[in-house]
Amino acid sequence: VLQHNDDTEDVSLFDAEEETTNRPRKSKIRHPVASFFHLFFRVSAIVVYLLCELLSSSFITCMVTIILLLSCDFWAVKNVTGRLMVGLRWWNHIDEDGKSHWVFESRKESSQENKTVSEAESRIFWLGLIACPVLWVIFAFSALFSFRVKWLAVVIMGVVLQGANLYGYIRCKVGSRKNLTSMATSYFGKQFLRQNTGDDQTS
């Protein structure tokens, strides 16, 4: 059962260490196929982009391949891997008045059920979700400054599709931009206090 984003307390985005101390977490990968495809399509798209000139002399072939990989990645991450690996889901629906509504949900797990999110899967999910859009942003600036205009459309599509999943899942986790800011501030505050406490103890 999925609850709305007010209950997003299951997956740690910034501070997995505190959650680990509060409740047991499994490090075993419970969904190996989902974990594989979570990284496969997005990494493959990046590899094809970097090696396109070596793999094929046809720009159209490389462009179509990258777009297909990005589209498969967007669908898999949005509809499958997020729900299985970290218990998060975002989607859109249109009400009876024709208005579009975005819904950001997180699975609320019962303490009696042995369905705790795997820490290993959580790390794989967030690492792939964050790192790949950052790379596409770098590729966008590189294509712009090196005047590779024909690649800009492909790179921008990579930024948009993977950036959309990143934004959607962060909204699922933290609920709003305000919560994201407070969560980051809380994390760095804890790290600062922990470091100061450690320095006081050593002195």
Tab-separated table of N, CA and C in Angstrom, residues 48-196:
chain	number	residue	atom	x	y	z
A	48	VAL	N	27.459	4.815	-25.027
A	48	VAL	CA	27.236	5.003	-26.467
A	48	VAL	C	27.539	6.437	-26.864
A	49	TYR	N	27.152	7.397	-26.028
A	49	TYR	CA	27.437	8.794	-26.341
A	49	TYR	C	28.946	9.061	-26.402
A	50	LEU	N	29.684	8.502	-25.447
A	50	LEU	CA	31.129	8.736	-25.407
A	50	LEU	C	31.873	8.020	-26.527
A	51	LEU	N	31.368	6.857	-26.940
A	51	LEU	CA	32.067	6.038	-27.937
A	51	LEU	C	31.373	6.021	-29.283
A	52	CYS	N	30.432	6.950	-29.484
A	52	CYS	CA	29.617	6.892	-30.695
A	52	CYS	C	30.447	6.982	-31.969
A	53	GLU	N	31.482	7.812	-31.949
A	53	GLU	CA	32.298	7.975	-33.149
A	53	GLU	C	33.110	6.724	-33.463
A	54	LEU	N	33.395	5.925	-32.432
A	54	LEU	CA	34.109	4.670	-32.654
A	54	LEU	C	33.168	3.532	-33.030
A	55	LEU	N	31.953	3.567	-32.478
A	55	LEU	CA	31.012	2.480	-32.713
A	55	LEU	C	30.344	2.575	-34.072
A	56	SER	N	30.088	3.782	-34.532
A	56	SER	CA	29.387	3.954	-35.806
A	56	SER	C	29.723	5.309	-36.398
A	57	SER	N	29.769	5.340	-37.726
A	57	SER	CA	30.029	6.606	-38.412
A	57	SER	C	28.743	7.373	-38.681
A	58	SER	N	27.603	6.757	-38.373
A	58	SER	CA	26.309	7.375	-38.628
A	58	SER	C	25.817	8.098	-37.377
A	59	PHE	N	25.641	9.407	-37.492
A	59	PHE	CA	25.119	10.177	-36.373
A	59	PHE	C	23.690	9.781	-36.043
A	60	ILE	N	22.884	9.527	-37.071
A	60	ILE	CA	21.485	9.170	-36.865
A	60	ILE	C	21.369	7.874	-36.067
A	61	THR	N	22.198	6.887	-36.401
A	61	THR	CA	22.158	5.603	-35.682
A	61	THR	C	22.496	5.789	-34.213
A	62	CYS	N	23.528	6.554	-33.934
A	62	CYS	CA	23.916	6.806	-32.543
A	62	CYS	C	22.838	7.578	-31.803
A	63	MET	N	22.262	8.576	-32.458
A	63	MET	CA	21.245	9.395	-31.819
A	63	MET	C	20.014	8.560	-31.472
A	64	VAL	N	19.559	7.733	-32.415
A	64	VAL	CA	18.389	6.895	-32.170
A	64	VAL	C	18.667	5.898	-31.051
A	65	THR	N	19.864	5.320	-31.049
A	65	THR	CA	20.226	4.357	-30.001
A	65	THR	C	20.207	5.006	-28.622
A	66	ILE	N	20.805	6.187	-28.518
A	66	ILE	CA	20.853	6.888	-27.231
A	66	ILE	C	19.450	7.264	-26.764
A	67	ILE	N	18.624	7.748	-27.690
A	67	ILE	CA	17.260	8.144	-27.324
A	67	ILE	C	16.448	6.939	-26.864
A	68	LEU	N	16.623	5.807	-27.531
A	68	LEU	CA	15.921	4.584	-27.117
A	68	LEU	C	16.365	4.147	-25.724
A	69	LEU	N	17.670	4.196	-25.474
A	69	LEU	CA	18.183	3.812	-24.156
A	69	LEU	C	17.680	4.769	-23.071
A	70	LEU	N	17.663	6.062	-23.367
A	70	LEU	CA	17.169	7.036	-22.398
A	70	LEU	C	15.674	6.841	-22.128
A	71	SER	N	14.910	6.521	-23.169
A	71	SER	CA	13.476	6.302	-23.001
A	71	SER	C	13.202	5.054	-22.173
A	72	CYS	N	13.947	3.972	-22.456
A	72	CYS	CA	13.800	2.744	-21.667
A	72	CYS	C	14.186	2.987	-20.220
A	73	ASP	N	15.242	3.772	-20.012
A	73	ASP	CA	15.672	4.081	-18.655
A	73	ASP	C	14.606	4.892	-17.914
A	74	PHE	N	14.038	5.881	-18.592
A	74	PHE	CA	13.014	6.707	-17.951
A	74	PHE	C	11.828	5.853	-17.517
A	75	TRP	N	11.366	4.970	-18.390
A	75	TRP	CA	10.219	4.128	-18.064
A	75	TRP	C	10.555	3.159	-16.931
A	76	ALA	N	11.728	2.512	-17.019
A	76	ALA	CA	12.095	1.505	-16.013
A	76	ALA	C	12.274	2.135	-14.637
A	77	VAL	N	12.968	3.267	-14.569
A	77	VAL	CA	13.226	3.908	-13.284
A	77	VAL	C	11.941	4.478	-12.698
A	78	LYS	N	11.111	5.088	-13.526
A	78	LYS	CA	9.886	5.713	-13.036
A	78	LYS	C	8.861	4.679	-12.579
A	79	ASN	N	8.725	3.581	-13.312
A	79	ASN	CA	7.628	2.651	-13.060
A	79	ASN	C	8.010	1.374	-12.318
A	80	VAL	N	9.303	1.033	-12.318
A	80	VAL	CA	9.692	-0.270	-11.760
A	80	VAL	C	10.719	-0.148	-10.637
A	81	THR	N	11.905	0.362	-10.962
A	81	THR	CA	13.013	0.268	-10.002
A	81	THR	C	12.791	1.124	-8.766
A	82	GLY	N	12.189	2.299	-8.913
A	82	GLY	CA	11.924	3.141	-7.744
A	82	GLY	C	10.975	2.467	-6.768
A	83	ARG	N	9.949	1.827	-7.294
A	83	ARG	CA	8.969	1.159	-6.432
A	83	ARG	C	9.568	-0.061	-5.743
A	84	LEU	N	10.382	-0.845	-6.477
A	84	LEU	CA	10.932	-2.071	-5.905
A	84	LEU	C	12.121	-1.809	-4.986
A	85	MET	N	13.011	-0.902	-5.375
A	85	MET	CA	14.275	-0.737	-4.671
A	85	MET	C	14.167	0.163	-3.442
A	86	VAL	N	13.354	1.213	-3.516
A	86	VAL	CA	13.279	2.154	-2.398
A	86	VAL	C	11.850	2.460	-1.957
A	87	GLY	N	10.854	1.835	-2.576
A	87	GLY	CA	9.483	2.036	-2.147
A	87	GLY	C	8.941	3.419	-2.437
A	88	LEU	N	9.394	4.056	-3.523
A	88	LEU	CA	8.929	5.384	-3.900
A	88	LEU	C	8.278	5.329	-5.274
A	89	ARG	N	7.323	6.236	-5.499
A	89	ARG	CA	6.655	6.289	-6.794
A	89	ARG	C	6.104	7.685	-7.033
A	90	TRP	N	6.244	8.174	-8.262
A	90	TRP	CA	5.626	9.442	-8.632
A	90	TRP	C	4.903	9.264	-9.953
A	91	TRP	N	3.788	9.966	-10.081
A	91	TRP	CA	2.984	9.812	-11.275
A	91	TRP	C	2.058	10.998	-11.431
A	92	ASN	N	1.354	11.033	-12.543
A	92	ASN	CA	0.469	12.145	-12.873
A	92	ASN	C	-0.918	11.620	-13.220
A	93	HIS	N	-1.950	12.344	-12.782
A	93	HIS	CA	-3.297	11.980	-13.187
A	93	HIS	C	-4.113	13.237	-13.442
A	94	ILE	N	-5.135	13.085	-14.250
A	94	ILE	CA	-6.008	14.193	-14.610
A	94	ILE	C	-7.368	13.968	-13.973
A	95	ASP	N	-7.853	14.964	-13.235
A	95	ASP	CA	-9.124	14.803	-12.534
A	95	ASP	C	-10.301	15.038	-13.469
A	96	GLU	N	-11.498	15.010	-12.903
A	96	GLU	CA	-12.715	15.148	-13.700
A	96	GLU	C	-12.845	16.525	-14.338
A	97	ASP	N	-12.193	17.523	-13.750
A	97	ASP	CA	-12.231	18.880	-14.301
A	97	ASP	C	-11.172	19.120	-15.371
A	98	GLY	N	-10.371	18.085	-15.654
A	98	GLY	CA	-9.335	18.216	-16.665
A	98	GLY	C	-8.043	18.808	-16.156
A	99	LYS	N	-7.917	18.945	-14.839
A	99	LYS	CA	-6.692	19.496	-14.252
A	99	LYS	C	-5.679	18.382	-13.999
A	100	SER	N	-4.420	18.694	-14.278
A	100	SER	CA	-3.345	17.721	-14.096
A	100	SER	C	-2.799	17.800	-12.680
A	101	HIS	N	-2.622	16.644	-12.048
A	101	HIS	CA	-2.110	16.581	-10.682
A	101	HIS	C	-0.907	15.638	-10.620
A	102	TRP	N	0.160	16.110	-9.976
A	102	TRP	CA	1.334	15.272	-9.768
A	102	TRP	C	1.269	14.685	-8.369
A	103	VAL	N	1.494	13.390	-8.292
A	103	VAL	CA	1.408	12.663	-7.028
A	103	VAL	C	2.772	12.062	-6.715
A	104	PHE	N	3.254	12.306	-5.491
A	104	PHE	CA	4.541	11.779	-5.040
A	104	PHE	C	4.281	10.918	-3.814
A	105	GLU	N	4.593	9.629	-3.905
A	105	GLU	CA	4.213	8.676	-2.878
A	105	GLU	C	5.409	7.897	-2.341
A	106	SER	N	5.245	7.420	-1.111
A	106	SER	CA	6.242	6.570	-0.486
A	106	SER	C	5.538	5.447	0.255
A	107	ARG	N	6.083	4.251	0.163
A	107	ARG	CA	5.476	3.111	0.828
A	107	ARG	C	5.701	3.203	2.328
A	108	LYS	N	4.626	3.103	3.106
A	108	LYS	CA	4.707	3.076	4.564
A	108	LYS	C	4.729	1.619	4.996
A	109	GLU	N	5.872	1.185	5.531
A	109	GLU	CA	6.043	-0.215	5.871
A	109	GLU	C	5.669	-0.492	7.317
A	110	SER	N	4.964	-1.575	7.521
A	110	SER	CA	4.607	-2.003	8.866
A	110	SER	C	5.807	-2.634	9.549
A	111	SER	N	5.951	-2.374	10.850
A	111	SER	CA	7.068	-2.947	11.597
A	111	SER	C	6.958	-4.457	11.710
A	112	GLN	N	5.764	-4.995	11.474
A	112	GLN	CA	5.570	-6.423	11.571
A	112	GLN	C	5.909	-7.138	10.282
A	113	GLU	N	6.093	-6.383	9.200
A	113	GLU	CA	6.405	-6.989	7.918
A	113	GLU	C	7.903	-6.941	7.684
A	114	ASN	N	8.417	-8.012	7.105
A	114	ASN	CA	9.856	-8.090	6.840
A	114	ASN	C	10.126	-7.586	5.428
A	115	LYS	N	9.842	-6.315	5.202
A	115	LYS	CA	10.001	-5.740	3.873
A	115	LYS	C	10.855	-4.480	3.935
A	116	THR	N	11.812	-4.499	4.841
A	116	THR	CA	12.668	-3.335	5.019
A	116	THR	C	13.467	-3.069	3.750
A	117	VAL	N	13.583	-1.793	3.367
A	117	VAL	CA	14.336	-1.419	2.186
A	117	VAL	C	15.797	-1.806	2.366
A	118	SER	N	16.356	-2.458	1.364
A	118	SER	CA	17.753	-2.868	1.418
A	118	SER	C	18.657	-1.645	1.330
A	119	GLU	N	19.609	-1.560	2.256
A	119	GLU	CA	20.548	-0.434	2.236
A	119	GLU	C	21.396	-0.452	0.975
A	120	ALA	N	21.801	-1.649	0.531
A	120	ALA	CA	22.608	-1.760	-0.687
A	120	ALA	C	21.819	-1.270	-1.896
A	121	GLU	N	20.557	-1.683	-1.991
A	121	GLU	CA	19.734	-1.246	-3.108
A	121	GLU	C	19.467	0.252	-3.047
A	122	SER	N	19.274	0.780	-1.847
A	122	SER	CA	19.058	2.214	-1.695
A	122	SER	C	20.261	3.011	-2.189
A	123	ARG	N	21.448	2.552	-1.836
A	123	ARG	CA	22.667	3.248	-2.280
A	123	ARG	C	22.830	3.167	-3.792
A	124	ILE	N	22.577	1.976	-4.367
A	124	ILE	CA	22.663	1.817	-5.820
A	124	ILE	C	21.667	2.732	-6.512
A	125	PHE	N	20.449	2.776	-5.976
A	125	PHE	CA	19.390	3.580	-6.590
A	125	PHE	C	19.763	5.055	-6.614
A	126	TRP	N	20.136	5.606	-5.451
A	126	TRP	CA	20.406	7.042	-5.375
A	126	TRP	C	21.700	7.415	-6.092
A	127	LEU	N	22.691	6.530	-6.062
A	127	LEU	CA	23.938	6.817	-6.770
A	127	LEU	C	23.692	6.934	-8.266
A	128	GLY	N	22.983	5.944	-8.823
A	128	GLY	CA	22.685	6.006	-10.250
A	128	GLY	C	21.768	7.153	-10.605
A	129	LEU	N	20.817	7.439	-9.722
A	129	LEU	CA	19.839	8.483	-9.998
A	129	LEU	C	20.465	9.873	-10.012
A	130	ILE	N	21.471	10.095	-9.161
A	130	ILE	CA	22.092	11.416	-9.042
A	130	ILE	C	23.280	11.593	-9.986
A	131	ALA	N	24.130	10.562	-10.090
A	131	ALA	CA	25.375	10.696	-10.842
A	131	ALA	C	25.141	10.886	-12.342
A	132	CYS	N	24.225	10.122	-12.910
A	132	CYS	CA	24.042	10.168	-14.366
A	132	CYS	C	23.497	11.511	-14.866
A	133	PRO	N	22.495	12.113	-14.231
A	133	PRO	CA	22.080	13.449	-14.686
A	133	PRO	C	23.190	14.492	-14.581
A	134	VAL	N	24.026	14.362	-13.557
A	134	VAL	CA	25.165	15.291	-13.434
A	134	VAL	C	26.088	15.150	-14.638
A	135	LEU	N	26.332	13.910	-15.068
A	135	LEU	CA	27.177	13.685	-16.239
A	135	LEU	C	26.554	14.286	-17.491
A	136	TRP	N	25.236	14.153	-17.650
A	136	TRP	CA	24.583	14.728	-18.827
A	136	TRP	C	24.653	16.248	-18.822
A	137	VAL	N	24.602	16.853	-17.651
A	137	VAL	CA	24.766	18.308	-17.569
A	137	VAL	C	26.174	18.700	-18.021
A	138	ILE	N	27.172	17.927	-17.592
A	138	ILE	CA	28.555	18.178	-18.025
A	138	ILE	C	28.673	18.015	-19.533
A	139	PHE	N	28.041	16.968	-20.084
A	139	PHE	CA	28.061	16.760	-21.533
A	139	PHE	C	27.409	17.937	-22.262
A	140	ALA	N	26.349	18.499	-21.669
A	140	ALA	CA	25.652	19.624	-22.302
A	140	ALA	C	26.571	20.839	-22.422
A	141	PHE	N	27.270	21.162	-21.335
A	141	PHE	CA	28.206	22.285	-21.389
A	141	PHE	C	29.355	21.992	-22.339
A	142	SER	N	29.832	20.750	-22.358
A	142	SER	CA	30.922	20.369	-23.255
A	142	SER	C	30.500	20.506	-24.713
A	143	ALA	N	29.293	20.035	-25.037
A	143	ALA	CA	28.814	20.141	-26.416
A	143	ALA	C	28.604	21.593	-26.814
A	144	LEU	N	28.164	22.407	-25.860
A	144	LEU	CA	27.918	23.817	-26.151
A	144	LEU	C	29.212	24.570	-26.406
A	145	PHE	N	30.200	24.367	-25.540
A	145	PHE	CA	31.455	25.113	-25.669
A	145	PHE	C	32.349	24.573	-26.789
A	146	SER	N	32.147	23.312	-27.177
A	146	SER	CA	32.936	22.750	-28.280
A	146	SER	C	32.200	22.856	-29.613
A	147	PHE	N	31.043	23.547	-29.588
A	147	PHE	CA	30.249	23.790	-30.807
A	147	PHE	C	29.789	22.508	-31.493
A	148	ARG	N	29.509	21.478	-30.700
A	148	ARG	CA	28.936	20.244	-31.255
A	148	ARG	C	27.413	20.403	-31.218
A	149	VAL	N	26.919	21.283	-32.050
A	149	VAL	CA	25.513	21.685	-32.000
A	149	VAL	C	24.583	20.502	-32.265
A	150	LYS	N	24.984	19.611	-33.152
A	150	LYS	CA	24.102	18.507	-33.517
A	150	LYS	C	23.838	17.556	-32.350
A	151	TRP	N	24.739	17.567	-31.358
A	151	TRP	CA	24.555	16.689	-30.200
A	151	TRP	C	23.767	17.341	-29.076
A	152	LEU	N	23.510	18.634	-29.183
A	152	LEU	CA	22.836	19.333	-28.094
A	152	LEU	C	21.444	18.767	-27.818
A	153	ALA	N	20.707	18.437	-28.890
A	153	ALA	CA	19.354	17.908	-28.703
A	153	ALA	C	19.383	16.588	-27.947
A	154	VAL	N	20.361	15.720	-28.273
A	154	VAL	CA	20.484	14.428	-27.591
A	154	VAL	C	20.851	14.628	-26.135
A	155	VAL	N	21.809	15.504	-25.879
A	155	VAL	CA	22.276	15.736	-24.515
A	155	VAL	C	21.168	16.376	-23.668
A	156	ILE	N	20.460	17.329	-24.247
A	156	ILE	CA	19.372	17.970	-23.516
A	156	ILE	C	18.286	16.964	-23.166
A	157	MET	N	18.019	16.026	-24.072
A	157	MET	CA	17.038	14.981	-23.775
A	157	MET	C	17.505	14.133	-22.598
A	158	GLY	N	18.808	13.830	-22.550
A	158	GLY	CA	19.347	13.093	-21.414
A	158	GLY	C	19.174	13.849	-20.112
A	159	VAL	N	19.434	15.153	-20.150
A	159	VAL	CA	19.267	15.984	-18.946
A	159	VAL	C	17.804	16.014	-18.510
A	160	VAL	N	16.897	16.184	-19.464
A	160	VAL	CA	15.473	16.324	-19.136
A	160	VAL	C	14.896	15.021	-18.593
A	161	LEU	N	15.121	13.904	-19.299
A	161	LEU	CA	14.525	12.637	-18.886
A	161	LEU	C	15.077	12.154	-17.545
A	162	GLN	N	16.401	12.175	-17.394
A	162	GLN	CA	16.973	11.698	-16.142
A	162	GLN	C	16.811	12.724	-15.030
A	163	GLY	N	16.810	14.005	-15.378
A	163	GLY	CA	16.554	15.029	-14.379
A	163	GLY	C	15.127	14.969	-13.852
A	164	ALA	N	14.179	14.589	-14.718
A	164	ALA	CA	12.784	14.472	-14.283
A	164	ALA	C	12.627	13.370	-13.244
A	165	ASN	N	13.270	12.229	-13.475
A	165	ASN	CA	13.211	11.153	-12.487
A	165	ASN	C	13.883	11.557	-11.182
A	166	LEU	N	15.003	12.256	-11.274
A	166	LEU	CA	15.698	12.713	-10.070
A	166	LEU	C	14.814	13.655	-9.267
A	167	TYR	N	14.206	14.617	-9.929
A	167	TYR	CA	13.329	15.567	-9.246
A	167	TYR	C	12.123	14.864	-8.638
A	168	GLY	N	11.517	13.950	-9.402
A	168	GLY	CA	10.341	13.245	-8.916
A	168	GLY	C	10.616	12.431	-7.667
A	169	TYR	N	11.735	11.718	-7.650
A	169	TYR	CA	12.032	10.873	-6.494
A	169	TYR	C	12.503	11.680	-5.290
A	170	ILE	N	13.165	12.807	-5.527
A	170	ILE	CA	13.510	13.671	-4.396
A	170	ILE	C	12.243	14.250	-3.780
A	171	ARG	N	11.268	14.622	-4.628
A	171	ARG	CA	9.996	15.085	-4.108
A	171	ARG	C	9.287	13.979	-3.327
A	172	CYS	N	9.386	12.734	-3.811
A	172	CYS	CA	8.798	11.619	-3.068
A	172	CYS	C	9.434	11.491	-1.688
A	173	LYS	N	10.724	11.686	-1.637
A	173	LYS	CA	11.453	11.482	-0.392
A	173	LYS	C	11.255	12.614	0.601
A	174	VAL	N	11.378	13.841	0.141
A	174	VAL	CA	11.382	14.970	1.069
A	174	VAL	C	10.095	15.779	1.035
A	175	GLY	N	9.261	15.580	0.035
A	175	GLY	CA	7.962	16.224	0.011
A	175	GLY	C	7.916	17.568	-0.679
A	176	SER	N	8.904	18.421	-0.462
A	176	SER	CA	8.890	19.757	-1.064
A	176	SER	C	10.292	20.322	-1.051
A	177	ARG	N	10.484	21.416	-1.776
A	177	ARG	CA	11.796	22.063	-1.814
A	177	ARG	C	12.193	22.586	-0.439
A	178	LYS	N	11.198	23.049	0.324
A	178	LYS	CA	11.489	23.554	1.664
A	178	LYS	C	12.010	22.441	2.541
A	179	ASN	N	11.368	21.274	2.467
A	179	ASN	CA	11.823	20.136	3.251
A	179	ASN	C	13.208	19.682	2.821
A	180	LEU	N	13.496	19.757	1.499
A	180	LEU	CA	14.817	19.389	1.006
A	180	LEU	C	15.879	20.293	1.607
A	181	THR	N	15.605	21.595	1.651
A	181	THR	CA	16.573	22.532	2.222
A	181	THR	C	16.786	22.267	3.701
A	182	SER	N	15.690	22.059	4.441
A	182	SER	CA	15.814	21.809	5.873
A	182	SER	C	16.506	20.487	6.145
A	183	MET	N	16.278	19.500	5.260
A	183	MET	CA	16.911	18.197	5.443
A	183	MET	C	18.419	18.294	5.236
A	184	ALA	N	18.821	19.028	4.187
A	184	ALA	CA	20.245	19.210	3.936
A	184	ALA	C	20.896	20.004	5.058
A	185	THR	N	20.206	21.056	5.538
A	185	THR	CA	20.741	21.859	6.635
A	185	THR	C	20.889	21.027	7.895
A	186	SER	N	19.891	20.176	8.166
A	186	SER	CA	19.952	19.309	9.339
A	186	SER	C	21.122	18.338	9.247
A	187	TYR	N	21.325	17.792	8.049
A	187	TYR	CA	22.412	16.828	7.866
A	187	TYR	C	23.767	17.472	8.134
A	188	PHE	N	24.025	18.625	7.479
A	188	PHE	CA	25.323	19.275	7.667
A	188	PHE	C	25.486	19.792	9.091
A	189	GLY	N	24.368	20.168	9.731
A	189	GLY	CA	24.441	20.573	11.128
A	189	GLY	C	24.858	19.429	12.033
A	190	LYS	N	24.292	18.243	11.775
A	190	LYS	CA	24.665	17.063	12.557
A	190	LYS	C	26.136	16.719	12.361
A	191	GLN	N	26.602	16.809	11.099
A	191	GLN	CA	28.000	16.504	10.834
A	191	GLN	C	28.924	17.497	11.538
A	192	PHE	N	28.527	18.774	11.546
A	192	PHE	CA	29.335	19.799	12.199
A	192	PHE	C	29.404	19.556	13.704
A	193	LEU	N	28.256	19.277	14.320
A	193	LEU	CA	28.226	19.023	15.760
A	193	LEU	C	29.005	17.755	16.101
A	194	ARG	N	28.891	16.744	15.257
A	194	ARG	CA	29.603	15.493	15.514
A	194	ARG	C	31.105	15.703	15.457
A	195	GLN	N	31.538	16.518	14.484
A	195	GLN	CA	32.971	16.781	14.344
A	195	GLN	C	33.487	17.580	15.544
A	196	ASN	N	32.713	18.583	15.975
A	196	ASN	CA	33.115	19.381	17.134
A	196	ASN	C	33.146	18.544	18.411
